[in-house]
Coordinates of C-alpha atoms in Angstrom, one line a residue:
M22 CA 20.7 -19.5 6.9
R23 CA 20.9 -15.8 5.9
P24 CA 19.2 -13.8 8.6
A25 CA 17.4 -11.3 6.4
R26 CA 13.7 -11.6 6.9
A27 CA 10.4 -9.7 6.8
L28 CA 8.2 -10.5 9.8
I29 CA 4.5 -9.8 9.1
D30 CA 2.3 -9.1 12.1
L31 CA -1.2 -10.1 11.0
A32 CA -2.7 -9.0 14.3
A33 CA -1.4 -5.5 13.5
L34 CA -3.0 -5.7 10.1
R35 CA -6.4 -6.5 11.7
H36 CA -6.0 -3.7 14.2
N37 CA -5.4 -1.2 11.3
Y38 CA -8.4 -2.5 9.4
R39 CA -10.6 -2.1 12.4
L40 CA -9.3 1.4 13.0
A41 CA -10.0 2.4 9.4
R42 CA -13.5 1.0 9.5
T43 CA -14.3 2.7 12.8
R44 CA -12.9 6.0 11.7
H45 CA -14.8 5.9 8.4
G46 CA -18.0 4.5 10.0
T47 CA -19.2 2.3 7.2
S48 CA -18.1 -0.5 4.9
A49 CA -14.4 -0.8 3.8
L50 CA -12.6 -2.7 1.1
A51 CA -9.2 -3.8 2.2
V52 CA -6.8 -2.9 -0.7
V53 CA -4.4 -5.8 -1.2
K54 CA -3.1 -4.9 -4.7
A55 CA 0.6 -5.3 -5.4
N56 CA 0.8 -8.5 -3.3
A57 CA -0.7 -6.5 -0.4
Y58 CA 1.9 -3.8 -0.8
G59 CA 4.6 -6.4 -0.5
H60 CA 3.2 -8.2 2.5
G61 CA 1.6 -11.2 0.8
A62 CA -1.8 -10.9 -0.6
V63 CA -3.1 -14.3 0.1
R64 CA -1.9 -14.4 3.7
C65 CA -3.2 -10.9 4.4
A66 CA -6.6 -11.6 2.8
H67 CA -7.0 -14.7 4.9
A68 CA -6.1 -12.8 8.0
L69 CA -8.8 -10.3 7.2
A70 CA -11.4 -12.7 5.8
G71 CA -13.5 -12.8 8.9
E72 CA -13.7 -9.0 9.2
A73 CA -13.2 -7.2 5.8
D74 CA -16.3 -6.2 3.9
G75 CA -14.4 -7.0 0.7
F76 CA -11.1 -6.5 -1.0
A77 CA -9.7 -4.4 -3.8
V78 CA -6.9 -5.4 -6.2
A79 CA -5.4 -3.7 -9.3
F80 CA -6.3 -6.3 -12.0
L81 CA -7.8 -9.6 -12.8
D82 CA -4.8 -11.9 -12.1
E83 CA -4.6 -10.5 -8.6
A84 CA -8.2 -11.3 -8.0
L85 CA -8.0 -14.8 -9.4
E86 CA -5.1 -15.6 -7.0
L87 CA -7.4 -14.7 -4.1
R88 CA -10.3 -16.7 -5.5
A89 CA -8.1 -19.7 -6.0
A90 CA -6.9 -19.4 -2.4
G91 CA -10.5 -19.6 -1.2
I92 CA -11.4 -15.9 -0.7
T93 CA -15.1 -15.6 -1.3
A94 CA -15.7 -12.0 -0.3
P95 CA -16.4 -9.3 -2.9
I96 CA -13.2 -8.3 -4.8
L97 CA -13.0 -5.0 -6.8
L98 CA -10.8 -4.7 -9.9
L99 CA -9.5 -1.1 -9.5
E100 CA -8.1 -1.0 -13.1
G101 CA -11.2 -2.6 -14.5
V102 CA -10.9 -5.2 -17.3
F103 CA -8.8 -5.0 -20.5
D104 CA -10.8 -7.1 -22.9
A105 CA -14.0 -9.1 -23.3
L106 CA -12.4 -12.3 -22.1
E107 CA -11.4 -10.6 -18.8
L108 CA -15.0 -9.3 -18.6
A109 CA -16.3 -12.9 -18.8
D110 CA -13.9 -14.0 -16.1
A111 CA -15.0 -11.2 -13.9
V112 CA -18.6 -12.4 -14.3
R113 CA -17.6 -16.0 -13.7
H114 CA -15.8 -15.2 -10.5
E115 CA -18.3 -12.6 -9.3
L116 CA -15.9 -9.7 -9.3
W117 CA -16.8 -6.1 -9.0
V118 CA -15.4 -4.0 -11.9
V119 CA -14.4 -0.4 -12.1
V120 CA -15.3 1.4 -15.3
H121 CA -13.2 4.5 -15.9
H122 CA -13.1 5.2 -19.7
E123 CA -15.2 4.9 -22.8
A124 CA -13.7 1.6 -24.2
Q125 CA -14.6 -0.2 -21.0
L126 CA -18.1 1.2 -21.1
R127 CA -18.6 0.1 -24.7
M128 CA -17.2 -3.3 -23.9
I129 CA -20.0 -3.9 -21.3
E130 CA -22.6 -2.7 -23.8
T131 CA -21.5 -5.0 -26.6
T132 CA -20.4 -8.2 -24.7
P133 CA -23.0 -10.9 -23.8
L134 CA -22.8 -11.5 -20.1
A135 CA -24.0 -14.5 -18.1
M136 CA -25.2 -12.3 -15.2
P137 CA -25.3 -8.6 -14.4
L138 CA -22.3 -6.9 -12.8
H139 CA -21.7 -4.6 -9.9
I140 CA -20.0 -1.7 -11.6
W141 CA -17.9 1.0 -9.8
L142 CA -18.2 4.1 -12.1
K143 CA -15.2 6.3 -11.6
V144 CA -15.5 10.1 -11.6
N145 CA -12.5 12.2 -12.5
S146 CA -12.9 14.9 -9.9
G147 CA -9.5 16.5 -10.4
M148 CA -6.7 13.9 -10.3
N149 CA -7.0 13.8 -14.1
R150 CA -5.6 10.2 -14.3
A151 CA -8.8 8.2 -14.9
G152 CA -12.5 8.5 -14.9
F153 CA -15.4 10.4 -16.5
V154 CA -15.7 14.2 -16.3
G155 CA -18.7 16.4 -15.7
A156 CA -21.8 15.6 -17.7
D157 CA -20.1 12.4 -19.1
V158 CA -20.6 10.8 -15.6
A159 CA -24.4 11.0 -15.9
A160 CA -24.3 9.8 -19.5
A161 CA -22.1 6.8 -18.6
W162 CA -24.4 6.0 -15.6
Q163 CA -27.5 6.1 -17.9
R164 CA -25.8 3.9 -20.5
L165 CA -24.9 1.3 -17.9
Q166 CA -28.5 1.3 -16.6
A167 CA -29.8 0.9 -20.2
S168 CA -27.5 -1.9 -21.0
G169 CA -29.4 -4.4 -18.8
K170 CA -26.1 -5.8 -17.7
V171 CA -25.6 -4.0 -14.4
R172 CA -27.3 -4.9 -11.1
E173 CA -25.7 -2.1 -9.0
I174 CA -23.6 1.0 -9.6
T175 CA -21.2 2.5 -7.0
L176 CA -19.9 6.0 -7.8
M177 CA -16.3 6.5 -6.9
T178 CA -13.4 9.0 -7.2
H179 CA -9.8 9.1 -6.0
F180 CA -8.0 12.0 -4.3
A181 CA -4.7 13.3 -5.5
R182 CA -3.6 15.2 -2.4
A183 CA -5.6 14.0 0.6
D184 CA -2.4 13.5 2.5
E185 CA -1.8 17.3 2.4
P186 CA -4.5 18.6 4.8
Q187 CA -3.6 22.2 4.2
V188 CA -4.1 22.0 0.4
V189 CA -7.6 23.0 -0.9
S190 CA -7.7 20.6 -3.8
T191 CA -9.4 17.8 -1.8
A192 CA -12.3 20.0 -0.9
E193 CA -12.5 21.1 -4.6
Q194 CA -12.5 17.4 -5.7
L195 CA -15.4 16.8 -3.2
E196 CA -17.4 19.6 -4.7
C197 CA -16.6 18.4 -8.2
F198 CA -17.7 14.8 -7.4
E199 CA -21.0 16.0 -5.8
A200 CA -21.8 18.1 -8.8
A201 CA -21.1 15.3 -11.3
T202 CA -23.1 12.7 -9.4
R203 CA -26.0 14.8 -8.2
G204 CA -29.3 12.9 -8.7
L205 CA -27.6 9.6 -9.6
A206 CA -28.6 6.6 -7.6
G207 CA -26.0 4.4 -6.1
T208 CA -23.6 4.0 -3.2
R209 CA -20.5 6.2 -3.0
S210 CA -16.8 5.6 -2.4
L211 CA -14.4 8.4 -2.0
A212 CA -12.0 7.9 0.9
N213 CA -8.6 6.4 0.5
S214 CA -6.3 6.0 3.5
A215 CA -5.5 9.7 3.9
A216 CA -9.2 10.7 3.5
I217 CA -10.3 8.1 6.0
L218 CA -7.9 9.7 8.6
G219 CA -8.1 13.3 7.6
W220 CA -11.2 14.2 5.6
P221 CA -14.5 13.2 7.4
R222 CA -16.4 15.1 4.7
A223 CA -15.2 12.4 2.3
H224 CA -16.8 9.5 4.3
R225 CA -19.5 7.8 2.3
D226 CA -20.7 4.2 1.9
W227 CA -17.4 2.5 1.1
A228 CA -13.9 3.3 2.2
R229 CA -10.8 2.0 0.4
P230 CA -8.0 1.7 3.0
G231 CA -4.6 0.9 1.4
I232 CA -1.3 2.0 2.9
L233 CA -2.8 2.6 6.4
L234 CA -3.6 -1.2 6.6
Y235 CA 0.1 -1.8 6.6
G236 CA 0.9 0.7 9.3
A237 CA 2.5 3.5 7.3
D238 CA 0.5 6.6 8.3
P239 CA -0.1 8.8 5.2
M240 CA -0.9 11.9 7.2
P241 CA 1.6 14.3 8.7
G242 CA 2.4 13.7 12.3
E243 CA 1.8 10.0 12.3
A244 CA -0.5 10.2 15.4
N245 CA -3.4 8.0 14.3
G246 CA -2.6 4.8 16.2
L247 CA -1.6 2.6 13.3
Q248 CA 0.6 -0.4 14.0
P249 CA 3.4 -1.3 11.6
V250 CA 2.8 -4.7 10.0
M251 CA 6.2 -5.4 8.4
R252 CA 9.4 -5.5 10.4
L253 CA 12.3 -5.7 8.0
E254 CA 15.3 -7.1 9.9
S255 CA 18.6 -8.9 9.6
A256 CA 21.7 -9.4 11.7
V257 CA 25.3 -8.3 12.1
M258 CA 27.5 -10.8 10.2
A259 CA 30.9 -9.3 10.9
V260 CA 32.5 -6.5 12.9
R261 CA 35.6 -4.4 12.2
E262 CA 37.1 -1.1 13.4
I263 CA 38.2 1.7 11.2
E264 CA 40.3 4.7 12.2
A265 CA 39.5 8.4 12.0
G266 CA 40.0 9.5 8.4
D267 CA 39.2 6.0 7.0
A268 CA 36.6 5.8 4.2
L269 CA 33.9 3.1 4.2
G270 CA 32.2 1.4 1.4
Y271 CA 31.6 2.2 -2.3
G272 CA 32.5 5.7 -3.3
G273 CA 34.1 6.4 0.1
R274 CA 31.1 8.5 1.1
F275 CA 31.4 7.9 4.8
V276 CA 34.7 9.1 6.4
A277 CA 35.1 8.3 10.0
E278 CA 35.6 11.3 12.3
R279 CA 36.7 9.0 15.2
R280 CA 37.7 5.4 15.7
T281 CA 34.5 3.6 14.6
R282 CA 33.2 0.2 15.2
V283 CA 31.4 -1.0 12.0
G284 CA 28.8 -3.8 11.8
L285 CA 28.3 -5.5 8.5
V286 CA 24.7 -6.5 8.0
A287 CA 23.2 -9.0 5.6
M288 CA 20.8 -6.7 3.8
G289 CA 21.1 -4.7 0.6
Y290 CA 19.3 -3.0 -2.3
A291 CA 18.7 -6.4 -4.0
D292 CA 16.6 -7.2 -1.0
G293 CA 14.6 -4.0 -1.3
Y294 CA 16.4 -1.8 1.1
P295 CA 16.9 1.5 -0.8
R296 CA 20.4 2.3 -2.0
S297 CA 19.7 6.0 -2.0
V298 CA 19.5 6.5 1.8
P299 CA 22.2 8.7 3.3
D300 CA 24.6 8.2 6.2
G301 CA 22.7 8.7 9.4
T302 CA 19.5 6.9 8.3
P303 CA 18.1 5.3 11.5
V304 CA 18.3 1.6 12.4
A305 CA 17.8 -0.2 15.6
I306 CA 20.4 -2.7 16.8
D307 CA 19.3 -5.1 19.6
G308 CA 16.6 -2.6 20.3
Q309 CA 18.9 0.4 20.6
P310 CA 18.9 3.3 18.2
S311 CA 21.9 3.6 15.8
R312 CA 22.5 4.7 12.2
L313 CA 23.5 3.4 8.8
I314 CA 27.0 4.5 7.6
G315 CA 28.4 4.0 4.2
R316 CA 26.6 3.4 0.9
V317 CA 24.2 0.4 0.7
S318 CA 25.6 -2.4 -1.4
M319 CA 23.7 -5.1 -3.3
D320 CA 23.7 -7.7 -0.5
M321 CA 25.1 -5.8 2.5
L322 CA 25.1 -2.6 4.4
T323 CA 27.0 -1.2 7.3
V324 CA 25.9 0.3 10.6
D325 CA 27.6 2.1 13.5
L326 CA 28.3 0.0 16.6
T327 CA 30.7 2.4 18.2
D328 CA 28.3 3.4 21.1
L329 CA 26.9 -0.1 21.5
P330 CA 29.7 -2.1 23.0
A331 CA 27.4 -5.2 23.7
A332 CA 26.5 -5.4 20.0
G333 CA 28.4 -7.8 17.8
I334 CA 28.0 -10.7 15.4
G335 CA 24.4 -12.0 15.6
S336 CA 22.9 -8.7 16.9
R337 CA 19.5 -8.1 15.4
V338 CA 19.2 -5.1 13.1
E339 CA 15.7 -3.6 12.5
L340 CA 15.7 -1.6 9.2
W341 CA 12.1 -0.6 9.7
G342 CA 9.3 -1.7 11.9
R343 CA 8.1 -0.7 15.4
Q344 CA 11.2 1.1 16.4
V345 CA 12.2 2.6 13.0
P346 CA 9.1 3.8 11.1
V347 CA 9.2 3.0 7.5
N348 CA 8.1 6.6 6.7
R349 CA 11.4 7.8 8.2
V350 CA 13.4 5.5 5.9
A351 CA 11.3 6.5 2.9
A352 CA 11.8 10.2 3.6
A353 CA 15.6 9.6 3.9
A354 CA 15.5 7.8 0.6
G355 CA 13.4 10.6 -1.1
T356 CA 10.5 8.3 -1.8
I357 CA 7.3 7.0 -0.1
A358 CA 6.6 4.0 2.1
Y359 CA 4.5 2.4 -0.6
E360 CA 7.6 1.9 -2.8
L361 CA 9.8 0.5 0.0
L362 CA 7.3 -2.0 1.2
C363 CA 6.4 -3.2 -2.3
N364 CA 10.1 -3.7 -3.2
V365 CA 11.0 -6.2 -0.4
K366 CA 12.2 -9.5 -1.9
R367 CA 14.8 -12.2 -1.5
V368 CA 14.2 -12.3 2.2
R369 CA 12.3 -14.9 4.2
F370 CA 8.8 -13.9 5.0
S371 CA 7.5 -15.0 8.5
Y372 CA 3.9 -14.5 9.6
Q373 CA 2.7 -14.2 13.2
D374 CA -0.9 -13.9 14.4

């Protein structure tokens, strides 16, 4: 059996949720969109079902998968609904719905509903991606109240740069949100993962932890006590030696400066490991630090075994996890941990509690 696998530590997931809820101080929706950032939405939701105050997903199909799997806690649709049929499904399955533009607001006003909804009204406080601006927030709130189809409104916003504590834009977004929602009744939700960890001023009634649940710290320094949930690993499948001056792999990018012992590993970019990482990207081999050498191929990559004489065929290779933080690999690839985690595929997923 091909040794490539993603080992998902559900105890670490629960640890990270508890940390987020404690740091925020009030209720928290566990964000499990995009198949729980690549970790398996159903398994992660079940692991958190006894603790999470609710869940958040991107769109209806993700919510219906959780309902079909027996998840009964509140589920928020972060993108809202796309048509009246989805709105009816949201009511039927008792989902909470984000409203972030005029067409969604009008849909609620004009569509007969079997029961009132819990609406999350989104404020555009400066990210300029979605939400109502300024005086339009109060107008939308009033229209929702007047529709007779809403039992509760939560006012929310989303931060563009909360992971950059030295940048003033988060403080400016906080002020914008407060101005736009002043005098409006309803609970509030502002804090994403970075704001939970780094912006106490943004703590309100509901937090929305996402990437931090999976152990990738969004804040500089990575000193918040998060535990990695995914360990992406494989094994050495063959060993060869190359001489000084020999090139290795596609494009001959790596040229040996000395006699080099090379381990061939069953993992590649078709499995979700990024092709763009350079020589020297960290790996751990049988628990010892080493490095990637040569360009990542579709199904294989190569690592340096020269200083690890005990390593050979069958040696375990951690691509990221407890020894190799996924943030380090993401930085080497010029991307973010979100993308790496979401892209893992073709490997066996194993879960441990």
